[in-house]
XYZ file of C-alpha atoms in Angstrom:
342
model
C -26.254 7.199 -17.696
C -29.080 4.840 -16.301
C -28.236 1.229 -16.696
C -30.156 -0.039 -19.521
C -28.154 -3.230 -20.398
C -26.712 -3.566 -23.946
C -27.127 -1.335 -27.115
C -26.683 -4.268 -29.146
C -27.349 -8.096 -27.968
C -28.197 -9.628 -24.912
C -27.661 -7.938 -21.335
C -24.592 -9.551 -19.946
C -22.164 -8.536 -17.626
C -18.208 -9.080 -18.103
C -18.016 -12.857 -17.255
C -20.791 -12.693 -14.943
C -19.639 -9.849 -12.585
C -22.268 -8.216 -10.897
C -24.224 -5.856 -12.587
C -24.625 -2.141 -11.305
C -26.606 1.234 -12.263
C -24.447 4.510 -12.306
C -27.575 6.549 -11.069
C -27.867 4.370 -8.144
C -24.341 4.835 -6.433
C -25.158 2.172 -3.624
C -25.215 -0.491 -6.562
C -21.442 0.272 -6.940
C -20.176 2.180 -3.757
C -18.129 -1.056 -2.504
C -16.517 -1.690 -6.068
C -13.089 -0.685 -6.779
C -13.379 -1.459 -10.631
C -16.494 -0.435 -12.731
C -16.773 -1.646 -16.299
C -18.536 0.208 -19.024
C -19.427 -0.446 -22.525
C -18.767 2.212 -25.290
C -20.458 0.513 -28.209
C -19.483 3.516 -30.803
C -17.930 3.215 -34.112
C -19.080 6.416 -35.877
C -15.397 7.519 -36.057
C -13.910 4.714 -38.014
C -12.112 5.559 -41.046
C -12.041 1.985 -42.705
C -14.002 -0.921 -41.477
C -16.786 -0.352 -39.109
C -18.267 -2.810 -36.672
C -16.620 -2.147 -33.260
C -19.560 -0.955 -31.906
C -20.302 -4.679 -31.267
C -16.842 -5.012 -29.413
C -18.369 -4.518 -25.762
C -20.871 -7.447 -26.108
C -17.987 -9.705 -27.647
C -15.239 -9.167 -25.106
C -17.823 -9.610 -22.114
C -18.983 -13.016 -23.466
C -15.592 -14.212 -24.784
C -14.661 -17.222 -22.451
C -14.990 -20.947 -22.358
C -15.259 -20.850 -18.704
C -18.701 -20.521 -16.571
C -19.625 -16.772 -16.320
C -19.638 -16.905 -12.817
C -18.042 -13.570 -11.784
C -14.625 -15.160 -10.569
C -11.244 -15.742 -12.445
C -8.435 -16.515 -10.120
C -4.902 -15.886 -11.972
C -2.626 -18.801 -12.124
C 0.299 -16.366 -12.692
C -0.622 -13.764 -10.116
C -2.629 -15.954 -7.455
C -5.263 -13.234 -7.215
C -8.894 -13.199 -8.572
C -9.209 -9.699 -10.432
C -13.191 -9.894 -10.394
C -13.409 -10.730 -6.921
C -10.593 -9.067 -4.837
C -11.447 -5.867 -6.737
C -15.312 -6.132 -6.221
C -15.763 -5.373 -9.878
C -19.258 -4.414 -11.132
C -20.392 -3.849 -14.853
C -22.461 -0.846 -15.230
C -23.691 -1.627 -18.843
C -23.541 0.109 -21.833
C -23.282 4.062 -21.903
C -26.037 5.256 -24.691
C -24.174 6.142 -27.715
C -25.719 6.618 -31.300
C -23.139 6.547 -34.058
C -24.653 9.354 -36.046
C -23.848 11.706 -33.258
C -20.162 11.961 -32.254
C -20.482 14.740 -29.727
C -23.396 13.590 -27.803
C -22.164 10.043 -27.659
C -18.816 11.278 -26.397
C -20.267 13.767 -23.913
C -22.245 10.968 -22.467
C -19.207 8.643 -22.348
C -17.184 11.521 -20.765
C -19.782 12.019 -17.932
C -19.996 8.396 -17.212
C -16.154 7.874 -16.885
C -15.869 11.158 -14.682
C -18.689 9.970 -12.462
C -16.399 6.478 -12.015
C -13.061 8.209 -11.505
C -14.484 11.039 -9.118
C -15.966 8.472 -6.916
C -12.149 7.053 -6.558
C -13.042 3.839 -8.646
C -11.065 2.697 -11.904
C -13.086 3.007 -14.839
C -12.513 0.011 -17.620
C -13.902 0.913 -20.619
C -14.685 -1.766 -23.508
C -14.922 -0.242 -26.914
C -15.708 0.774 -29.362
C -13.478 2.661 -31.957
C -10.544 4.551 -30.472
C -12.218 7.978 -30.834
C -13.436 6.912 -27.255
C -10.272 7.600 -25.874
C -10.945 11.277 -25.957
C -13.777 11.199 -23.377
C -12.364 8.461 -21.510
C -8.963 9.982 -20.719
C -10.725 13.347 -20.278
C -13.200 11.807 -18.031
C -10.552 10.736 -15.854
C -8.357 13.727 -15.921
C -11.061 15.855 -14.797
C -11.332 13.691 -11.566
C -7.425 12.886 -11.075
C -5.991 16.222 -12.264
C -5.595 18.058 -15.558
C -2.632 17.231 -17.199
C -1.521 14.689 -14.270
C -2.565 11.759 -16.102
C 0.210 9.894 -18.478
C -0.906 7.714 -21.247
C 0.330 4.447 -22.269
C -1.092 3.878 -25.416
C -0.614 0.245 -27.288
C -1.627 0.467 -31.104
C -0.382 0.082 -34.452
C -1.498 3.515 -35.363
C -0.459 6.775 -33.542
C -4.287 8.258 -33.919
C -2.521 11.791 -33.800
C -4.106 13.120 -37.293
C -5.672 16.727 -37.483
C -8.847 15.769 -39.099
C -10.469 12.830 -41.293
C -12.748 13.616 -43.965
C -13.187 17.274 -42.520
C -14.043 16.030 -38.979
C -11.938 16.663 -35.871
C -13.605 13.755 -33.891
C -12.458 10.059 -35.299
C -10.466 7.094 -34.350
C -7.415 8.723 -35.881
C -7.472 11.970 -33.904
C -8.169 11.381 -30.110
C -4.532 11.634 -29.085
C -4.015 14.772 -30.729
C -7.302 16.526 -29.344
C -6.098 15.094 -25.742
C -2.896 17.029 -25.972
C -4.349 19.957 -27.446
C -6.848 20.337 -24.850
C -4.187 19.911 -22.109
C -6.117 16.903 -20.229
C -2.808 14.770 -21.138
C 0.690 16.117 -21.496
C 2.369 15.403 -24.985
C 5.313 14.603 -22.988
C 3.852 12.339 -20.875
C 2.152 10.285 -23.778
C 4.149 6.931 -24.473
C 3.074 4.777 -27.595
C 3.934 1.422 -27.992
C 3.838 -0.899 -31.248
C 3.440 1.709 -33.840
C 4.333 0.264 -37.531
C 3.239 0.649 -41.062
C 2.878 3.779 -43.419
C 0.720 6.134 -41.409
C 0.794 9.021 -40.365
C 3.250 10.957 -42.809
C 6.201 13.575 -41.601
C 4.076 16.348 -41.009
C 1.853 14.789 -38.181
C 5.195 12.992 -36.947
C 6.793 16.481 -36.538
C 3.638 17.612 -34.590
C 4.072 14.661 -32.198
C 7.842 15.437 -31.893
C 7.179 18.947 -30.774
C 4.778 18.063 -28.213
C 7.458 15.764 -26.733
C 5.599 12.394 -27.480
C 7.577 9.010 -27.166
C 6.554 6.600 -29.809
C 8.031 2.959 -29.627
C 7.777 2.082 -33.504
C 7.741 -1.839 -33.883
C 11.460 -1.952 -35.457
C 12.695 -0.159 -32.112
C 10.590 -2.497 -29.961
C 12.178 -5.638 -31.953
C 15.902 -4.137 -31.741
C 15.712 -3.321 -27.927
C 13.344 -5.601 -26.503
C 10.010 -4.938 -25.242
C 10.925 -5.188 -21.699
C 13.365 -2.618 -21.976
C 10.886 -0.227 -24.075
C 8.347 -0.826 -21.242
C 10.863 0.028 -18.241
C 11.827 3.275 -20.216
C 8.150 4.167 -20.847
C 7.127 3.446 -17.340
C 9.768 5.751 -16.094
C 8.538 8.788 -18.247
C 5.112 8.020 -17.314
C 5.521 8.191 -13.612
C 7.575 11.600 -13.803
C 5.520 14.422 -12.385
C 2.142 12.613 -13.122
C -0.232 10.955 -10.487
C -1.922 8.192 -12.566
C -1.423 6.260 -15.741
C -4.097 5.866 -18.035
C -3.806 2.358 -20.355
C -5.042 2.636 -23.713
C -5.277 -0.772 -25.591
C -5.921 -0.918 -29.185
C -6.232 -4.440 -30.116
C -4.604 -3.841 -33.413
C -1.258 -3.594 -31.959
C -1.333 -7.050 -32.076
C -0.507 -8.905 -35.258
C -3.562 -9.361 -37.601
C -2.482 -13.148 -37.772
C -3.602 -13.218 -34.019
C -6.094 -10.656 -33.829
C -7.994 -10.290 -37.096
C -11.135 -9.012 -35.889
C -9.965 -5.236 -36.182
C -11.316 -2.599 -38.332
C -7.847 -1.329 -39.583
C -5.446 -4.022 -39.158
C -1.662 -3.860 -39.773
C 0.624 -6.725 -40.458
C 3.924 -7.033 -38.192
C 2.426 -6.375 -34.743
C 3.013 -7.910 -31.125
C 2.058 -11.485 -30.236
C -0.859 -11.866 -28.375
C 1.440 -13.289 -25.677
C 3.796 -10.414 -25.489
C 0.799 -8.204 -25.185
C -0.744 -9.830 -22.102
C 2.749 -9.985 -20.464
C 2.923 -6.066 -20.744
C -0.485 -5.332 -19.633
C 0.077 -7.560 -16.732
C 3.571 -6.061 -15.870
C 2.164 -2.230 -16.410
C -0.857 -2.971 -14.307
C 1.056 -4.604 -11.378
C 3.939 -1.910 -11.332
C 2.059 1.133 -11.845
C -0.721 3.364 -10.410
C -3.253 2.789 -12.992
C -6.250 4.933 -13.014
C -8.258 3.766 -16.105
C -8.244 1.188 -18.733
C -9.702 0.882 -22.110
C -9.616 -1.889 -24.772
C -10.956 -1.017 -28.278
C -11.082 -1.656 -31.836
C -12.407 -5.273 -31.550
C -14.859 -5.675 -34.190
C -16.369 -9.193 -34.003
C -17.656 -9.572 -37.665
C -14.038 -9.863 -38.890
C -13.178 -12.359 -36.235
C -12.091 -15.870 -36.677
C -13.377 -18.322 -33.805
C -13.440 -15.268 -31.494
C -9.858 -15.117 -31.065
C -9.750 -11.405 -30.948
C -12.630 -10.927 -28.831
C -10.960 -13.910 -26.511
C -7.655 -11.640 -26.649
C -9.693 -8.430 -25.679
C -11.097 -10.081 -22.738
C -7.848 -11.657 -21.409
C -6.299 -8.162 -21.766
C -9.060 -6.961 -19.304
C -8.440 -9.695 -16.969
C -4.550 -9.182 -17.109
C -5.394 -5.469 -16.220
C -7.460 -6.355 -13.258
C -5.211 -9.055 -11.887
C -2.203 -6.888 -11.812
C -4.206 -4.259 -10.209
C -5.552 -6.692 -7.688
C -2.026 -8.419 -7.045
C -0.380 -4.710 -6.385
C -3.198 -3.740 -3.927
C -2.919 -7.315 -2.251
C 0.711 -6.642 -1.589
C 0.291 -3.126 -0.390
C -2.223 -4.129 2.151
C 0.250 -6.731 3.619
C -1.752 -9.994 2.343
C 0.847 -11.362 -0.267
C 4.667 -10.928 -0.799
C 5.878 -9.526 -3.570
C 5.248 -11.310 -6.754
C 8.198 -13.498 -7.687
C 8.028 -14.647 -11.607
C 10.160 -17.429 -10.984
C 8.225 -19.414 -8.372
C 6.631 -22.554 -9.268
C 2.952 -22.648 -9.573
C 1.909 -25.217 -7.029
C 4.526 -23.972 -4.335
C 1.584 -21.837 -3.135
C -0.431 -25.022 -2.286
C 2.357 -27.581 -1.075
C 5.490 -29.098 -2.233
C 6.093 -28.803 -6.133
C 7.841 -32.024 -7.579
């Protein structure tokens, strides 16, 4: 768990946030959020390359990497107001899934057990298994609901004979009891996988999966409202899992298993901001950014902005709870906070 920097590329922190070392608690004792890199893509079933995602997400911004990002929409600075620290990458060797996942679970649990919110930069989606497990060990076994944005259900039983992969983590989480099936909400599913047998298993667990046809027909906001209500029932916190391939590959090409017909980048950012502002978030992951397939860094930039929207939403919620700000009014003109708007 010692901070050694990045497994691949230069040792940079997320947009210049201060570094910390998990083995030195005093270096992150004042933080509310700790960022961890999970550079692992040994669970991919098609195109690898997500091991380079953490570095790409950390660096993807045209602004100065000064550890500050005030949100125009929310009027808070997620990086500063939450005192974000970046612990660097967890050492994860893609040739050893069990050892790599164990190291990540240990790191995530250490952060969550200290009362901080872990933000994990993936990595392929197999890391959801150690991520949610680590949080559940700290918050409460079966007491963490999961809001899962993805083109794919990731509820397969095995892949090429392996129970560990990016197509299986949600099944493993439900089987273990770390997360309840009836508090597992999936948004953005589409395409031609999984098949009927797996879908029947999902239905038997009480999962709620919003396929894109339903999202389009009913509206994303309506689906989010319903999903949020279910997520808050009999659970103490919400884990937000964002697979970047939930977005249409025309807007996010840099991913290993692209599926046409997804959300727009705007819709995803609005959704993440809203959920992070409204719900008790206890963990966040952004996965499946594979920069080798990206164009002009648009997918890495989107991943970076997903992280920022989540940070800003949490920061605004906490600022209001502490009486520093009035409830957020989405219709308020931008400059009214600073003087008369013409």
